[in-house]
């Protein structure tokens, strides 16, 4: 990776960045980091799906940094909505979620790149410039067609999780964070009965017999990255 101080690779000037991130400390850290770059400027920020969508529609940034975990709807749903509206904005996900599991879903939804929050500031800046330059950005260990990254989730386990739809994976993550069916329904825009139906489908796909087994599976995955 080239350090962020190198400006030759992407000769851009004043590219406008909008941040959709619900964690204030990380959001302000991104703002401080980007404000130190002469070719990038922050044009707005939001902490949830609704404010992010409104801000992007109103301000028309060149690029939006999007977290996957937002308090109302997921960042993946925000990407899908932005693409459905045909808004001309580049979309780079900056997330704590396993890139090997989520990057392909983000790209299929219309995102332009994926980078983990654990990466260095230099690499995040480089990812931003790559996407602004018209490239797809993923880590060196991930390709758009075949995901492969050495993470705690084994290959058979990852293949099992890959059977889940985007909605099912979102529900599984919320289950793992202790949300009940009503709370999940509010987050994903379904009623509690529909959420129960999605859970039943997940149990079949994951070969789990009871709801308690599904919850244990979800909690283990969220907390440790293994199942």
CSV table of C-alpha atoms in Angstrom, one decimal:
chain,number,residue,atom,x,y,z
A,1,UNK,CA,0.0,0.0,0.0
A,2,UNK,CA,1.2,3.5,-0.7
A,3,UNK,CA,1.3,5.9,2.3
A,4,UNK,CA,-1.4,8.6,2.5
A,5,UNK,CA,1.2,11.3,2.0
A,6,UNK,CA,1.7,10.2,-1.6
A,7,UNK,CA,-0.7,12.2,-3.8
A,8,UNK,CA,0.6,11.2,-7.2
A,9,UNK,CA,-1.5,8.1,-7.7
A,10,UNK,CA,-4.8,9.9,-7.5
A,11,UNK,CA,-4.5,13.5,-8.7
A,12,UNK,CA,-7.8,14.7,-7.2
A,13,UNK,CA,-8.5,18.0,-5.6
A,14,UNK,CA,-11.2,18.8,-3.0
A,15,UNK,CA,-13.1,15.5,-3.2
A,16,UNK,CA,-16.2,15.8,-0.9
A,17,UNK,CA,-16.7,13.1,1.6
A,18,UNK,CA,-19.8,12.2,3.6
A,19,UNK,CA,-19.6,10.0,6.7
A,20,UNK,CA,-22.3,7.6,7.9
A,21,UNK,CA,-21.1,6.2,11.2
A,22,UNK,CA,-23.0,5.8,14.5
A,23,UNK,CA,-20.0,5.6,16.8
A,24,UNK,CA,-19.1,9.3,17.7
A,25,UNK,CA,-15.5,8.6,18.6
A,26,UNK,CA,-14.7,6.7,15.4
A,27,UNK,CA,-16.7,9.2,13.3
A,28,UNK,CA,-14.7,12.2,14.8
A,29,UNK,CA,-11.5,10.2,14.3
A,30,UNK,CA,-12.3,9.9,10.6
A,31,UNK,CA,-13.1,13.6,10.3
A,32,UNK,CA,-9.8,14.5,12.0
A,33,UNK,CA,-7.9,12.1,9.7
A,34,UNK,CA,-9.5,13.4,6.5
A,35,UNK,CA,-9.2,17.0,7.5
A,36,UNK,CA,-5.4,16.6,7.4
A,37,UNK,CA,-5.5,15.6,3.7
A,38,UNK,CA,-5.4,18.6,1.3
A,39,UNK,CA,-7.2,16.7,-1.5
A,40,UNK,CA,-10.2,15.6,0.6
A,41,UNK,CA,-12.9,17.5,2.5
A,42,UNK,CA,-15.7,16.5,4.8
A,43,UNK,CA,-19.1,17.9,3.5
A,44,UNK,CA,-21.4,16.2,6.0
A,45,UNK,CA,-21.9,13.4,8.6
A,46,UNK,CA,-24.7,11.3,10.0
A,47,UNK,CA,-25.2,8.6,12.6
A,48,UNK,CA,-28.0,6.5,11.1
A,49,UNK,CA,-29.6,5.3,7.9
A,50,UNK,CA,-32.3,8.0,7.6
A,51,UNK,CA,-30.0,11.0,8.3
A,52,UNK,CA,-27.3,9.4,6.0
A,53,UNK,CA,-29.7,9.0,3.1
A,54,UNK,CA,-31.1,12.6,3.5
A,55,UNK,CA,-27.6,14.1,3.8
A,56,UNK,CA,-26.3,12.2,0.7
A,57,UNK,CA,-29.3,13.2,-1.4
A,58,UNK,CA,-29.0,16.9,-0.3
A,59,UNK,CA,-25.2,17.4,-0.3
A,60,UNK,CA,-24.3,15.1,-3.3
A,61,UNK,CA,-20.8,14.1,-2.1
A,62,UNK,CA,-18.2,12.4,-4.3
A,63,UNK,CA,-17.9,9.6,-1.8
A,64,UNK,CA,-19.7,8.3,1.3
A,65,UNK,CA,-18.0,6.2,4.0
A,66,UNK,CA,-20.6,3.8,5.3
A,67,UNK,CA,-20.6,1.7,8.4
A,68,UNK,CA,-22.6,-1.6,8.2
A,69,UNK,CA,-24.0,-1.4,11.8
A,70,UNK,CA,-26.4,1.5,12.1
A,71,UNK,CA,-29.1,2.0,14.7
A,72,UNK,CA,-32.1,2.0,12.4
A,73,UNK,CA,-31.3,0.1,9.3
A,74,UNK,CA,-28.1,-1.6,8.1
A,75,UNK,CA,-25.5,0.1,6.0
A,76,UNK,CA,-26.0,-2.6,3.4
A,77,UNK,CA,-29.7,-1.4,3.1
A,78,UNK,CA,-28.4,2.2,2.7
A,79,UNK,CA,-26.2,1.1,-0.2
A,80,UNK,CA,-29.0,-0.7,-1.9
A,81,UNK,CA,-31.3,2.4,-1.5
A,82,UNK,CA,-28.7,4.8,-2.8
A,83,UNK,CA,-28.2,2.6,-5.9
A,84,UNK,CA,-31.9,2.2,-6.4
A,85,UNK,CA,-32.2,6.0,-6.4
A,86,UNK,CA,-29.3,6.2,-8.9
A,87,UNK,CA,-27.4,8.7,-6.8
A,88,UNK,CA,-24.0,9.4,-8.4
A,89,UNK,CA,-21.9,8.8,-5.2
A,90,UNK,CA,-19.0,6.4,-4.6
A,91,UNK,CA,-19.7,4.1,-1.6
A,92,UNK,CA,-16.9,2.7,0.6
A,93,UNK,CA,-17.8,0.6,3.6
A,94,UNK,CA,-15.6,1.0,6.7
A,95,UNK,CA,-16.6,-1.8,9.1
A,96,UNK,CA,-15.6,-4.0,11.9
A,97,UNK,CA,-17.4,-7.0,10.3
A,98,UNK,CA,-15.4,-9.8,8.7
A,99,UNK,CA,-14.4,-8.7,5.2
A,100,UNK,CA,-14.4,-12.3,3.9
A,101,UNK,CA,-18.1,-12.6,4.8
A,102,UNK,CA,-19.4,-9.1,3.9
A,103,UNK,CA,-17.3,-7.6,1.1
A,104,UNK,CA,-18.9,-9.6,-1.7
A,105,UNK,CA,-22.4,-8.7,-0.4
A,106,UNK,CA,-21.4,-5.1,-0.3
A,107,UNK,CA,-20.1,-5.2,-3.9
A,108,UNK,CA,-23.2,-7.0,-5.1
A,109,UNK,CA,-25.4,-4.4,-3.5
A,110,UNK,CA,-23.6,-1.6,-5.4
A,111,UNK,CA,-20.7,-0.6,-3.1
A,112,UNK,CA,-17.4,0.4,-4.5
A,113,UNK,CA,-15.1,-1.0,-1.8
A,114,UNK,CA,-14.7,-2.5,1.7
A,115,UNK,CA,-12.1,-1.9,4.3
A,116,UNK,CA,-11.9,-3.0,8.0
A,117,UNK,CA,-11.8,-0.4,10.8
A,118,UNK,CA,-8.8,-2.1,12.2
A,119,UNK,CA,-6.7,-1.0,9.2
A,120,UNK,CA,-4.2,1.8,9.5
A,121,UNK,CA,-5.2,5.4,8.7
A,122,UNK,CA,-2.8,5.3,5.7
A,123,UNK,CA,-4.6,2.3,4.3
A,124,UNK,CA,-8.1,3.9,4.8
A,125,UNK,CA,-6.9,7.0,3.0
A,126,UNK,CA,-5.5,4.9,0.2
A,127,UNK,CA,-8.8,3.0,-0.1
A,128,UNK,CA,-10.7,6.3,-0.3
A,129,UNK,CA,-8.4,7.6,-3.1
A,130,UNK,CA,-8.7,4.3,-5.0
A,131,UNK,CA,-12.5,4.4,-4.9
A,132,UNK,CA,-12.5,8.1,-5.9
A,133,UNK,CA,-10.2,7.1,-8.8
A,134,UNK,CA,-12.8,4.7,-10.1
A,135,UNK,CA,-11.4,1.5,-8.7
A,136,UNK,CA,-13.0,-1.2,-6.6
A,137,UNK,CA,-11.1,-1.5,-3.3
A,138,UNK,CA,-10.8,-4.7,-1.2
A,139,UNK,CA,-7.9,-6.1,0.7
A,140,UNK,CA,-5.1,-8.0,-1.1
A,141,UNK,CA,-6.6,-11.2,0.3
A,142,UNK,CA,-10.0,-10.7,-1.1
A,143,UNK,CA,-11.1,-10.7,-4.8
A,144,UNK,CA,-14.5,-9.7,-6.1
A,145,UNK,CA,-15.3,-13.2,-7.4
A,146,UNK,CA,-13.8,-15.4,-4.7
A,147,UNK,CA,-13.5,-14.4,-1.1
A,148,UNK,CA,-10.5,-15.8,0.8
A,149,UNK,CA,-9.1,-14.4,4.0
A,150,UNK,CA,-7.5,-16.0,7.0
A,151,UNK,CA,-10.0,-15.3,9.7
A,152,UNK,CA,-11.2,-17.4,12.7
A,153,UNK,CA,-14.2,-18.6,10.7
A,154,UNK,CA,-13.2,-21.8,8.9
A,155,UNK,CA,-14.0,-22.4,5.2
A,156,UNK,CA,-16.9,-24.8,5.8
A,157,UNK,CA,-18.4,-22.4,8.4
A,158,UNK,CA,-18.1,-19.5,6.0
A,159,UNK,CA,-19.7,-21.5,3.2
A,160,UNK,CA,-22.6,-22.2,5.6
A,161,UNK,CA,-23.0,-18.5,6.5
A,162,UNK,CA,-22.8,-17.7,2.8
A,163,UNK,CA,-26.1,-19.6,2.3
A,164,UNK,CA,-27.9,-16.9,4.3
A,165,UNK,CA,-29.5,-14.0,2.5
A,166,UNK,CA,-28.5,-10.4,3.4
A,167,UNK,CA,-31.6,-10.1,5.5
A,168,UNK,CA,-31.0,-13.4,7.3
A,169,UNK,CA,-27.4,-12.4,8.1
A,170,UNK,CA,-28.6,-9.1,9.4
A,171,UNK,CA,-31.1,-10.8,11.7
A,172,UNK,CA,-28.5,-13.4,12.8
A,173,UNK,CA,-26.1,-10.5,13.8
A,174,UNK,CA,-28.9,-8.8,15.7
A,175,UNK,CA,-29.8,-12.0,17.5
A,176,UNK,CA,-26.2,-12.3,18.5
A,177,UNK,CA,-26.3,-8.9,20.0
A,178,UNK,CA,-29.2,-9.8,22.3
A,179,UNK,CA,-32.1,-8.3,20.3
A,180,UNK,CA,-35.5,-10.0,20.6
A,181,UNK,CA,-37.9,-10.5,17.7
A,182,UNK,CA,-39.7,-7.2,18.2
A,183,UNK,CA,-36.5,-5.2,18.4
A,184,UNK,CA,-35.2,-7.0,15.3
A,185,UNK,CA,-38.5,-6.3,13.5
A,186,UNK,CA,-38.2,-2.6,14.2
A,187,UNK,CA,-34.6,-2.6,12.8
A,188,UNK,CA,-35.2,-4.5,9.6
A,189,UNK,CA,-38.7,-3.2,8.8
A,190,UNK,CA,-40.7,-6.4,9.2
A,191,UNK,CA,-43.3,-7.6,11.8
A,192,UNK,CA,-42.3,-10.0,14.5
A,193,UNK,CA,-44.0,-12.9,12.8
A,194,UNK,CA,-42.0,-12.4,9.6
A,195,UNK,CA,-38.8,-12.3,11.7
A,196,UNK,CA,-39.8,-15.6,13.3
A,197,UNK,CA,-40.3,-17.0,9.8
A,198,UNK,CA,-36.8,-15.8,8.8
A,199,UNK,CA,-35.4,-17.5,11.9
A,200,UNK,CA,-37.1,-20.7,11.0
A,201,UNK,CA,-35.5,-20.6,7.5
A,202,UNK,CA,-32.1,-19.9,9.1
A,203,UNK,CA,-32.4,-22.9,11.4
A,204,UNK,CA,-33.0,-25.1,8.4
A,205,UNK,CA,-30.0,-23.7,6.5
A,206,UNK,CA,-27.7,-23.9,9.6
A,207,UNK,CA,-29.1,-27.4,10.7
A,208,UNK,CA,-30.2,-26.1,14.1
A,209,UNK,CA,-33.2,-27.6,15.8
A,210,UNK,CA,-34.4,-24.9,18.2
A,211,UNK,CA,-34.5,-21.1,18.6
A,212,UNK,CA,-32.2,-21.4,21.6
A,213,UNK,CA,-29.7,-23.2,19.4
A,214,UNK,CA,-29.9,-20.4,16.8
A,215,UNK,CA,-29.4,-17.8,19.5
A,216,UNK,CA,-26.4,-19.6,20.9
A,217,UNK,CA,-25.0,-19.9,17.4
A,218,UNK,CA,-25.5,-16.2,16.8
A,219,UNK,CA,-24.0,-15.1,20.1
A,220,UNK,CA,-20.9,-17.3,19.5
A,221,UNK,CA,-20.5,-15.9,16.0
A,222,UNK,CA,-20.8,-12.3,17.0
A,223,UNK,CA,-18.6,-12.5,20.1
A,224,UNK,CA,-15.8,-14.8,18.8
A,225,UNK,CA,-16.1,-14.9,15.0
A,226,UNK,CA,-16.5,-18.7,15.2
A,227,UNK,CA,-19.5,-21.0,15.2
